[in-house]
Coordinates of C-alpha atoms in Angstrom, one line a residue:
M225 CA -53.7 -31.3 11.4
L226 CA -56.4 -31.0 8.8
T227 CA -59.0 -28.3 9.5
R228 CA -61.9 -27.0 7.6
R229 CA -63.8 -23.7 8.1
I230 CA -67.5 -23.7 7.7
S231 CA -70.2 -21.2 8.5
P232 CA -71.9 -21.7 11.9
T233 CA -74.6 -24.3 11.5
S234 CA -78.1 -22.9 11.9
V235 CA -79.5 -24.1 15.2
S236 CA -82.9 -25.5 15.8
H237 CA -85.8 -23.2 16.7
R238 CA -85.7 -24.7 20.1
L239 CA -82.5 -22.7 20.8
I240 CA -84.6 -19.6 21.2
L241 CA -84.4 -20.8 24.9
F242 CA -80.8 -19.8 24.9
S243 CA -79.5 -16.3 24.4
K244 CA -76.4 -15.6 22.4
Q245 CA -74.5 -15.0 25.6
R246 CA -75.1 -18.6 26.6
L247 CA -73.1 -19.7 23.6
S248 CA -70.1 -17.8 24.7
C249 CA -67.2 -20.0 25.8
R250 CA -66.0 -17.7 28.4
F251 CA -68.6 -18.5 31.1
H252 CA -68.7 -22.3 30.8
R253 CA -67.0 -23.0 34.0
R254 CA -69.6 -21.2 36.0
Q255 CA -72.8 -21.4 34.0
L256 CA -75.5 -24.0 34.5
S257 CA -78.0 -24.4 31.7
S258 CA -80.7 -26.8 30.6
S259 CA -82.9 -27.6 27.7
A260 CA -85.7 -27.8 30.3
P261 CA -86.7 -25.4 33.1
V262 CA -84.8 -25.9 36.4
A263 CA -87.1 -23.9 38.6
P264 CA -88.2 -25.9 41.6
P265 CA -90.9 -28.4 40.4
Q266 CA -94.3 -28.3 42.0
P267 CA -95.1 -31.2 44.3
L268 CA -97.0 -33.9 42.4
A269 CA -100.4 -34.9 43.7
N270 CA -100.5 -38.0 45.9
A271 CA -103.3 -39.6 43.9
S272 CA -101.9 -41.4 40.9
A273 CA -98.4 -40.5 42.0
F274 CA -96.8 -43.1 39.8
A275 CA -98.6 -41.9 36.7
A276 CA -97.8 -38.3 37.6
I277 CA -94.1 -39.1 37.8
T278 CA -93.9 -40.7 34.4
T279 CA -96.1 -38.1 32.8
E280 CA -93.7 -35.4 34.1
L281 CA -90.7 -37.4 32.8
D282 CA -92.4 -37.6 29.4
R283 CA -92.2 -33.8 29.2
I284 CA -88.4 -33.8 29.9
A285 CA -86.7 -36.7 28.1
P286 CA -87.3 -39.3 25.4
R287 CA -88.8 -42.6 26.6
I288 CA -88.0 -46.1 25.3
D289 CA -90.4 -48.9 26.5
I290 CA -88.9 -52.4 26.9
K291 CA -89.4 -55.5 29.0
A292 CA -87.9 -55.5 32.5
D293 CA -86.3 -58.9 31.8
Q294 CA -84.2 -57.1 29.1
I295 CA -82.2 -55.4 31.9
E296 CA -79.5 -57.1 34.0
V297 CA -77.8 -55.4 37.0
L298 CA -74.2 -56.4 37.4
R299 CA -72.7 -56.4 40.9
G300 CA -69.0 -55.6 40.7
P301 CA -65.9 -54.9 38.6
E302 CA -65.0 -58.5 37.9
Q303 CA -68.4 -59.4 36.6
F304 CA -68.4 -56.2 34.6
Y305 CA -65.1 -57.1 32.9
E306 CA -66.0 -60.7 32.2
T307 CA -69.4 -59.6 30.8
L308 CA -67.7 -56.9 28.7
K309 CA -65.3 -59.4 27.2
K310 CA -68.0 -61.9 26.5
K311 CA -70.1 -59.3 24.7
L312 CA -67.1 -58.1 22.7
R313 CA -66.3 -61.6 21.5
G314 CA -69.9 -62.3 20.6
A315 CA -70.4 -59.1 18.5
K316 CA -71.2 -59.7 14.9
R317 CA -72.0 -56.3 13.3
R318 CA -70.9 -53.4 15.5
I319 CA -69.0 -52.5 18.7
Y320 CA -69.2 -48.9 20.0
L321 CA -67.4 -47.9 23.1
S322 CA -67.6 -44.4 24.7
T323 CA -65.3 -43.9 27.6
L324 CA -63.2 -41.2 29.3
Y325 CA -60.1 -43.2 28.5
V326 CA -58.8 -46.7 27.9
G327 CA -55.9 -47.7 30.3
K328 CA -52.6 -47.5 28.4
S329 CA -51.7 -51.0 29.5
E330 CA -55.0 -52.7 28.8
Y331 CA -53.5 -55.3 26.5
E332 CA -56.0 -58.0 27.3
L333 CA -58.9 -55.8 26.4
I334 CA -57.1 -54.8 23.1
S335 CA -56.4 -58.5 22.5
T336 CA -60.2 -59.3 23.0
L337 CA -61.1 -56.6 20.5
R338 CA -58.5 -57.9 18.0
E339 CA -59.8 -61.4 18.4
A340 CA -63.4 -60.2 17.6
L341 CA -62.2 -58.2 14.6
V342 CA -60.3 -61.2 13.1
D343 CA -63.0 -63.7 13.8
R344 CA -65.8 -61.7 12.3
G345 CA -63.8 -60.1 9.5
P346 CA -64.9 -57.0 7.5
E347 CA -68.6 -57.1 8.6
L348 CA -67.7 -56.2 12.2
K349 CA -67.0 -52.4 12.7
L350 CA -65.5 -51.0 15.9
S351 CA -65.9 -47.4 16.9
I352 CA -64.2 -46.0 20.1
L353 CA -64.7 -42.6 21.5
T354 CA -62.5 -41.2 24.3
D355 CA -61.5 -37.8 25.6
A356 CA -58.7 -36.0 23.8
L357 CA -57.2 -34.4 26.9
R358 CA -57.2 -37.4 29.1
G359 CA -56.4 -39.8 26.3
T360 CA -53.2 -38.0 25.3
R361 CA -52.0 -36.8 28.7
E362 CA -49.0 -39.1 28.8
S363 CA -47.8 -38.4 25.3
P364 CA -45.2 -38.8 23.8
D365 CA -44.9 -41.7 26.3
A366 CA -47.3 -44.6 26.1
S367 CA -50.9 -43.4 26.3
C368 CA -54.5 -44.3 25.6
A369 CA -54.0 -42.7 22.2
S370 CA -50.9 -44.7 21.2
L371 CA -52.5 -47.9 22.4
L372 CA -55.6 -47.3 20.2
A373 CA -53.6 -46.0 17.3
A374 CA -51.9 -49.4 17.0
L375 CA -55.3 -51.1 16.8
A376 CA -56.4 -48.7 14.1
A377 CA -53.2 -49.3 12.1
E378 CA -53.9 -53.1 12.2
F379 CA -57.5 -52.8 11.1
P380 CA -57.8 -49.6 9.1
D381 CA -61.1 -50.7 7.4
Q382 CA -62.8 -51.9 10.5
V383 CA -61.7 -49.5 13.3
E384 CA -62.3 -45.8 13.9
I385 CA -61.0 -44.0 16.9
R386 CA -62.4 -40.6 17.8
M387 CA -61.3 -38.1 20.5
Y388 CA -63.6 -35.4 21.8
H389 CA -62.0 -32.1 22.7
T390 CA -63.8 -29.5 24.8
P391 CA -64.4 -26.1 23.2
N392 CA -63.5 -24.5 26.6
L393 CA -59.7 -24.9 26.3
T394 CA -58.2 -23.2 23.3
G395 CA -55.4 -20.8 22.3
L396 CA -53.0 -19.5 24.9
R397 CA -54.9 -21.1 27.8
K398 CA -54.5 -24.5 26.2
R399 CA -50.8 -24.0 25.7
L400 CA -50.2 -22.8 29.3
I401 CA -52.4 -25.1 31.4
P402 CA -50.4 -28.2 32.5
K403 CA -51.7 -31.5 31.2
R404 CA -52.3 -32.9 34.6
I405 CA -55.1 -30.4 35.3
N406 CA -56.3 -29.3 31.9
E407 CA -59.2 -31.7 32.1
G408 CA -60.7 -29.2 34.6
W409 CA -62.0 -27.3 31.5
G410 CA -64.3 -30.1 30.3
L411 CA -64.3 -33.7 29.2
Q412 CA -66.0 -36.4 27.2
H413 CA -67.3 -38.3 30.3
I414 CA -69.8 -40.7 28.6
K415 CA -69.5 -44.4 29.4
L416 CA -71.4 -46.5 26.8
Y417 CA -70.4 -50.0 25.8
G418 CA -72.5 -51.3 22.9
F419 CA -72.4 -54.6 21.0
D420 CA -74.9 -55.2 18.2
D421 CA -78.3 -54.9 20.0
E422 CA -77.0 -54.7 23.6
V423 CA -75.5 -51.9 25.6
I424 CA -74.0 -51.5 29.0
L425 CA -74.5 -48.2 30.8
S426 CA -72.1 -47.5 33.6
G427 CA -69.9 -45.0 35.4
A428 CA -66.8 -47.2 34.9
N429 CA -63.9 -46.4 32.5
L430 CA -61.9 -49.1 30.7
S431 CA -58.9 -49.6 32.8
N432 CA -57.5 -52.2 35.3
D433 CA -58.9 -50.7 38.5
Y434 CA -62.4 -50.6 37.1
F435 CA -62.0 -54.3 36.3
T436 CA -60.6 -55.3 39.6
N437 CA -61.0 -53.2 42.7
R438 CA -63.0 -50.0 42.0
Q439 CA -66.6 -50.3 42.8
D440 CA -69.1 -48.8 40.3
R441 CA -72.5 -49.6 38.8
Y442 CA -73.4 -51.4 35.6
H443 CA -76.7 -52.1 33.8
V444 CA -76.9 -54.3 30.7
F445 CA -79.7 -53.5 28.3
S446 CA -80.5 -56.3 25.9
A447 CA -82.9 -54.3 23.9
E448 CA -82.4 -53.2 20.3
S449 CA -84.2 -49.9 20.7
V450 CA -82.0 -48.9 23.6
A451 CA -78.8 -50.0 22.0
E452 CA -79.7 -48.1 18.8
Y453 CA -80.5 -44.9 20.6
F454 CA -77.2 -44.8 22.5
A455 CA -75.4 -45.8 19.3
R456 CA -76.9 -42.6 17.7
I457 CA -75.6 -40.6 20.6
H458 CA -72.2 -42.2 20.3
H459 CA -71.8 -41.6 16.6
A460 CA -73.2 -38.1 16.8
V461 CA -70.4 -37.1 19.3
C462 CA -67.9 -39.0 17.1
S463 CA -68.9 -36.8 14.2
V464 CA -67.8 -33.7 16.1
S465 CA -64.6 -35.2 17.5
F466 CA -61.0 -35.5 16.3
L467 CA -60.0 -38.6 14.3
L468 CA -57.0 -40.4 15.7
L469 CA -54.7 -41.8 13.0
P470 CA -51.6 -43.9 13.4
S471 CA -48.3 -42.3 12.5
V472 CA -44.8 -43.8 12.1
T473 CA -43.1 -40.4 12.0
N474 CA -44.8 -38.7 15.1
P475 CA -43.0 -39.5 18.4
S476 CA -46.4 -40.2 20.0
S477 CA -47.3 -42.8 17.3
Y478 CA -50.4 -41.0 16.3
T479 CA -51.9 -37.7 14.9
L480 CA -55.3 -36.1 15.6
E481 CA -57.0 -34.7 12.5
W482 CA -60.3 -32.9 11.9
P483 CA -62.0 -34.5 8.8
D484 CA -63.8 -32.3 6.3
S485 CA -66.8 -34.6 6.8
N486 CA -67.2 -33.6 10.5
R487 CA -70.5 -32.0 11.4
A488 CA -69.0 -28.9 13.1
P489 CA -66.0 -26.7 12.8
S490 CA -63.0 -27.5 15.0
P491 CA -63.5 -26.5 18.6
L492 CA -60.0 -25.2 18.7
L493 CA -60.6 -22.8 15.8
D494 CA -64.2 -21.6 16.3
P495 CA -65.5 -22.8 19.7
R496 CA -68.6 -20.7 19.5
A497 CA -69.7 -22.1 16.2
Y498 CA -68.7 -25.6 17.4
I499 CA -71.1 -25.3 20.4
G500 CA -73.9 -24.1 18.1
A501 CA -73.4 -26.9 15.6
T502 CA -73.0 -29.6 18.2
T503 CA -76.2 -28.4 20.0
A504 CA -78.1 -28.6 16.8
L505 CA -76.9 -32.1 16.3
L506 CA -77.6 -33.4 19.8
L507 CA -80.8 -31.5 20.7
P508 CA -83.2 -33.6 18.6
L509 CA -81.7 -36.7 20.3
S510 CA -82.4 -35.3 23.8
S511 CA -85.8 -33.8 23.2
P512 CA -89.0 -35.8 24.0
P513 CA -91.8 -36.0 21.4
L514 CA -94.5 -33.4 21.8
N515 CA -97.1 -36.1 22.1
P516 CA -95.5 -39.2 23.5
L517 CA -97.3 -42.5 22.7
P518 CA -98.6 -44.6 25.5
P519 CA -96.5 -47.6 26.2
S520 CA -97.3 -51.0 24.6
S521 CA -99.3 -53.4 26.7
T522 CA -96.3 -55.8 26.8
S523 CA -93.7 -53.3 28.2
T524 CA -92.9 -53.5 31.9
A525 CA -90.1 -50.9 32.1
S526 CA -89.4 -47.5 30.6
V527 CA -86.0 -46.0 29.9
Y528 CA -85.8 -42.2 30.0
T529 CA -82.6 -41.2 28.2
L530 CA -80.6 -38.3 29.7
L531 CA -78.0 -36.1 28.1
T532 CA -75.9 -33.2 29.3
H533 CA -74.1 -31.0 26.8
P534 CA -73.0 -27.8 28.5
P535 CA -74.0 -25.1 28.1
T536 CA -77.1 -25.7 26.1
I537 CA -78.6 -29.2 26.9
N538 CA -79.3 -30.7 30.3
T539 CA -82.2 -33.2 30.7
E540 CA -80.8 -34.9 33.8
L541 CA -81.1 -32.1 36.3
P542 CA -84.8 -31.3 35.7
A543 CA -85.6 -35.0 35.6
L544 CA -84.0 -35.7 39.0
R545 CA -85.5 -32.6 40.6
A546 CA -88.9 -33.7 39.4
L547 CA -88.5 -37.1 40.9
L548 CA -87.3 -35.8 44.2
S549 CA -90.3 -33.5 44.5
S550 CA -92.7 -36.4 44.1
P551 CA -94.2 -38.5 46.9
L552 CA -91.5 -40.9 48.0
H553 CA -91.3 -43.7 50.5
S554 CA -87.5 -43.2 50.6
Y555 CA -84.5 -42.6 48.5
T556 CA -80.8 -43.5 48.3
F557 CA -78.3 -41.2 46.6
T558 CA -74.7 -42.2 45.9
A559 CA -71.6 -40.4 44.5
G560 CA -68.0 -41.5 45.0
Y561 CA -66.9 -37.9 44.9
F562 CA -69.6 -36.2 47.1
N563 CA -69.9 -32.7 45.7
P564 CA -73.4 -32.5 44.3
H565 CA -74.7 -29.5 42.4
P566 CA -76.5 -27.0 44.8
L567 CA -79.8 -27.7 43.1
I568 CA -79.4 -31.5 43.7
T569 CA -78.5 -30.8 47.3
D570 CA -81.6 -28.6 47.8
S571 CA -83.8 -31.3 46.2
L572 CA -82.4 -34.1 48.4
L573 CA -82.9 -32.0 51.5
L574 CA -86.4 -30.8 50.6
A575 CA -87.5 -34.4 50.0
S576 CA -86.5 -35.3 53.5
R577 CA -88.1 -32.3 55.3
P578 CA -91.8 -31.9 56.1
P579 CA -94.3 -32.3 54.6
G580 CA -92.8 -35.3 52.8
N581 CA -90.1 -36.2 55.4
S582 CA -88.9 -39.1 53.2
P583 CA -86.0 -41.0 54.7
G584 CA -82.9 -40.3 52.7
T585 CA -79.6 -42.1 52.6
I586 CA -76.5 -40.5 51.1
L587 CA -73.7 -42.9 50.3
T588 CA -70.2 -41.7 49.5
A589 CA -66.6 -42.9 49.7
S590 CA -64.7 -42.9 53.0
P591 CA -61.3 -41.1 52.7
S592 CA -59.6 -44.5 52.5
A593 CA -61.8 -45.5 49.6
N594 CA -61.1 -42.2 47.7
G595 CA -59.0 -42.6 44.6
F596 CA -56.7 -39.8 45.9
Y597 CA -56.0 -41.4 49.3
N598 CA -52.3 -41.0 50.2
S599 CA -51.6 -39.5 46.8
A600 CA -48.4 -37.5 46.4
G601 CA -48.6 -33.7 46.4
I602 CA -51.6 -31.5 46.5
S603 CA -54.0 -34.2 45.2
G604 CA -53.4 -36.1 48.5
L605 CA -55.5 -33.3 50.2
L606 CA -58.6 -34.2 48.2
P607 CA -60.0 -36.8 50.5
A608 CA -60.0 -34.3 53.3
A609 CA -61.7 -31.8 51.0
Y610 CA -64.5 -34.3 50.3
T611 CA -64.8 -34.9 54.0
H612 CA -65.3 -31.2 54.5
L613 CA -68.0 -31.2 51.8
S614 CA -69.8 -34.0 53.7
L615 CA -69.6 -32.0 56.9
V616 CA -71.1 -28.9 55.1
F617 CA -73.9 -31.1 53.8
L618 CA -74.7 -32.5 57.3
R619 CA -74.8 -29.0 58.7
A620 CA -77.3 -28.1 56.0
A621 CA -79.3 -31.3 56.7
R622 CA -80.0 -30.4 60.3
G623 CA -83.6 -31.2 60.9
A624 CA -83.9 -33.3 57.8
N625 CA -84.6 -37.1 57.8
V626 CA -81.2 -37.9 56.1
Q627 CA -78.3 -40.2 57.0
L628 CA -74.8 -39.9 55.5
R629 CA -72.8 -43.1 55.2
E630 CA -69.3 -43.8 54.1
W631 CA -68.3 -46.8 52.0
Q632 CA -65.1 -48.7 52.7
R633 CA -63.5 -51.9 51.6
G634 CA -60.0 -52.1 53.0
V635 CA -57.6 -49.2 52.4
V636 CA -56.5 -47.9 49.0
G637 CA -53.0 -48.9 48.2
Q638 CA -53.0 -51.8 50.6
P639 CA -53.7 -55.5 49.7
G640 CA -57.5 -55.9 49.4
G641 CA -58.1 -52.2 49.3
W642 CA -60.8 -50.8 46.9
T643 CA -61.9 -47.4 45.7
Y644 CA -65.5 -46.3 45.4
H645 CA -66.8 -44.8 42.2
A646 CA -70.5 -45.6 42.1
K647 CA -73.0 -43.0 41.4
G648 CA -76.8 -43.1 41.1
L649 CA -80.2 -42.7 42.7
W650 CA -82.7 -45.3 43.9
L651 CA -86.3 -44.1 44.6
T652 CA -88.9 -46.1 46.5
L653 CA -92.4 -44.7 45.9
S654 CA -95.2 -44.2 48.3
S655 CA -97.9 -46.8 48.0
F656 CA -100.2 -45.0 45.7
Q657 CA -102.1 -46.8 42.9
A658 CA -102.6 -45.3 39.4
S659 CA -106.2 -45.9 38.2
P660 CA -106.4 -47.4 34.6
S661 CA -108.4 -44.5 33.4
N662 CA -105.7 -42.0 34.5
S663 CA -102.6 -44.0 33.4
T664 CA -102.8 -43.8 29.6
S665 CA -100.3 -41.0 29.5
S666 CA -98.0 -42.8 31.9
S667 CA -95.2 -45.0 30.9
V668 CA -95.7 -47.7 33.5
P669 CA -98.6 -48.5 35.9
A670 CA -98.1 -48.3 39.6
P671 CA -96.4 -51.3 41.2
T672 CA -98.7 -53.5 43.3
T673 CA -96.0 -55.3 45.2
N674 CA -92.5 -54.6 46.6
H675 CA -93.5 -51.1 47.8
H676 CA -90.2 -51.0 49.7
H677 CA -88.1 -51.9 46.8
P678 CA -86.9 -49.1 44.4
A679 CA -89.2 -48.6 41.4
I680 CA -86.9 -46.0 39.8
T681 CA -83.1 -45.8 39.4
S682 CA -80.7 -43.5 37.6
I683 CA -77.6 -45.0 35.9
G684 CA -74.9 -43.4 33.8
S685 CA -71.7 -41.3 33.8
S686 CA -72.8 -38.2 35.7
N687 CA -71.4 -37.4 39.1
Y688 CA -74.3 -34.8 39.6
T689 CA -71.8 -32.1 40.3
T690 CA -71.5 -28.5 39.1
R691 CA -68.9 -29.6 36.6
S692 CA -71.1 -32.4 35.3
Y693 CA -73.7 -29.8 34.4
G694 CA -71.4 -27.0 33.4
L695 CA -68.4 -28.6 31.6
D696 CA -68.7 -32.3 30.7
L697 CA -70.5 -34.5 28.2
E698 CA -72.7 -36.9 30.1
V699 CA -75.2 -39.6 29.2
G700 CA -77.4 -41.7 31.5
A701 CA -80.8 -43.1 31.9
L702 CA -83.7 -43.1 34.4
V703 CA -85.3 -46.5 34.5
V704 CA -88.9 -46.9 35.8
T705 CA -90.6 -50.3 36.4
R706 CA -93.4 -52.1 38.0
D707 CA -91.7 -55.5 37.6
P708 CA -90.9 -57.1 41.0
V709 CA -87.9 -59.0 39.7
L710 CA -86.1 -55.9 38.4
M711 CA -87.1 -54.0 41.5
A712 CA -85.6 -56.8 43.6
Q713 CA -82.4 -56.5 41.5
W714 CA -82.1 -52.8 42.4
E715 CA -82.7 -53.5 46.0
T716 CA -80.0 -56.2 46.0
E717 CA -77.6 -53.7 44.3
R718 CA -78.4 -51.0 46.8
A719 CA -78.2 -53.2 49.8
A720 CA -74.8 -54.6 48.7
L721 CA -73.3 -51.2 48.5
L722 CA -74.8 -50.1 51.9
H723 CA -73.5 -53.4 53.4
R724 CA -69.9 -52.0 53.2
S725 CA -70.8 -48.7 54.7
R726 CA -71.3 -47.1 58.0
P727 CA -73.1 -44.0 59.2
V728 CA -71.1 -40.9 60.0
T729 CA -72.3 -37.9 62.0
E730 CA -71.7 -34.2 62.0
D731 CA -69.8 -34.6 65.3
E732 CA -67.5 -37.2 63.9
L733 CA -66.7 -35.2 60.7
G734 CA -66.1 -32.1 62.8
S735 CA -63.8 -33.9 65.3
E736 CA -60.1 -33.0 65.7
E737 CA -59.2 -36.3 64.0
R738 CA -61.2 -35.6 60.8
R739 CA -61.5 -31.9 60.7
A740 CA -59.8 -30.4 57.6
G741 CA -57.0 -27.9 58.2
W742 CA -56.2 -24.7 56.4
R743 CA -54.6 -26.7 53.5
V744 CA -58.0 -28.0 52.6
R745 CA -58.7 -24.7 51.0
V746 CA -56.2 -25.6 48.3
A747 CA -57.9 -29.0 47.9
M748 CA -61.3 -27.4 47.8
W749 CA -60.2 -25.3 44.8
I750 CA -59.0 -28.5 43.1
V751 CA -62.4 -30.2 43.8
R752 CA -64.1 -27.2 42.2
V753 CA -61.9 -27.4 39.2
V754 CA -61.5 -31.1 38.6
G755 CA -63.7 -32.8 41.1
G756 CA -65.8 -35.7 39.7
A757 CA -63.7 -35.9 36.6
L758 CA -62.5 -39.5 37.2

């Protein structure tokens, strides 16, 4: 492996927010940090509530203003896969794919990429970013890495494969921790699928179940400014990741090397310096301008870009907490693996208690829609662990205006059985109007119709868990609109997910049939270590 030593990169003056201790690798698995304050936000005034929300978001994250008709909401895995292949075949200049992993048997996807590279020739460049731990887990047997290495060997001048490696797993710990659980120390969890001037944001990885019977969420942005921003994020992370090269002598068919041109030292050799250099690289991309410009008169939607790079950058958590503290008509929160960070849980419950008392709906996977359902060994206990976490939530929610629902479509492992992997937040705002004189600093004026349709949604890779904010690289977006057509798309998406769910109560989850036994303690430990990593 090629490695270079460099002096730690000087970090932006913004890093005075973080003490030297926060750059220590030893505490990553417990520490939550943010590039913005995470103290409970103050409730926003009811008057001009919409303007107040967007003004607050302008202080937390970069904003990209586009037209609402440049956003398409996809419904399911089959539409996602067909759209993905269509966009890949139509790409002329660039394809960039950020994912946790590519399924080791995704030959059709590789064939589609190969077809595009041959048809367009040298002008088309393909960049793929995956996680090093997950992508090499099966080596020296067939793996994500060996599959992608073959593509890089065939198109050496057009294809670059990068693999991010967490700085939290090095030295003796890396040698001793089994491959099956080493992802518990941090992952590249971003899911971005870009083609020329379009990009899909999703929580879905690139493997067969995500194309067939695993429910997720998917937004297509056909806007050059959005695609270019996320391309910058993708390539920035690539520049601090290992380069995968094909090898005819290595039994795994590939090697991972650290190029001299990388923008940080290797995380395996100097994790502290790696974190500092990577933070300096990503912080400008995650920071809002000091004086954001008002939106153009033609924009009807705003995209607030969210980035989590533990332990130094987190714009998602403060943004979500600010939203949940605003005047809401209602909200729906979903996570396939229901284990939200305590601050997210607190914000959800506070929104549904007096004085706001906003109706809240929590949607999660039923045990038989959990990817670990009937798994062999200890992992088979995980559905019971998530059930126990749901029970804990309902106990905390006593007196709050909240309903918990479980999603199910058949039974995992049986014909017609699906798993549930969707994550996100839909917010319906109270019917307040922003006056023109007060909305110049706001991204989008208040909606005048469809008050009971969502006006804001979050989309992206995050599971909103402690590990999402303490270990993993995550990217997402908050989208805000006044456009009734886009709002209706979000309501259709939300309603379709709820249609396959049913409400569950504290009594049901605490019943003899569903109560978790003593073995759930083992599963709870697994959830804390690797929960939400899939």
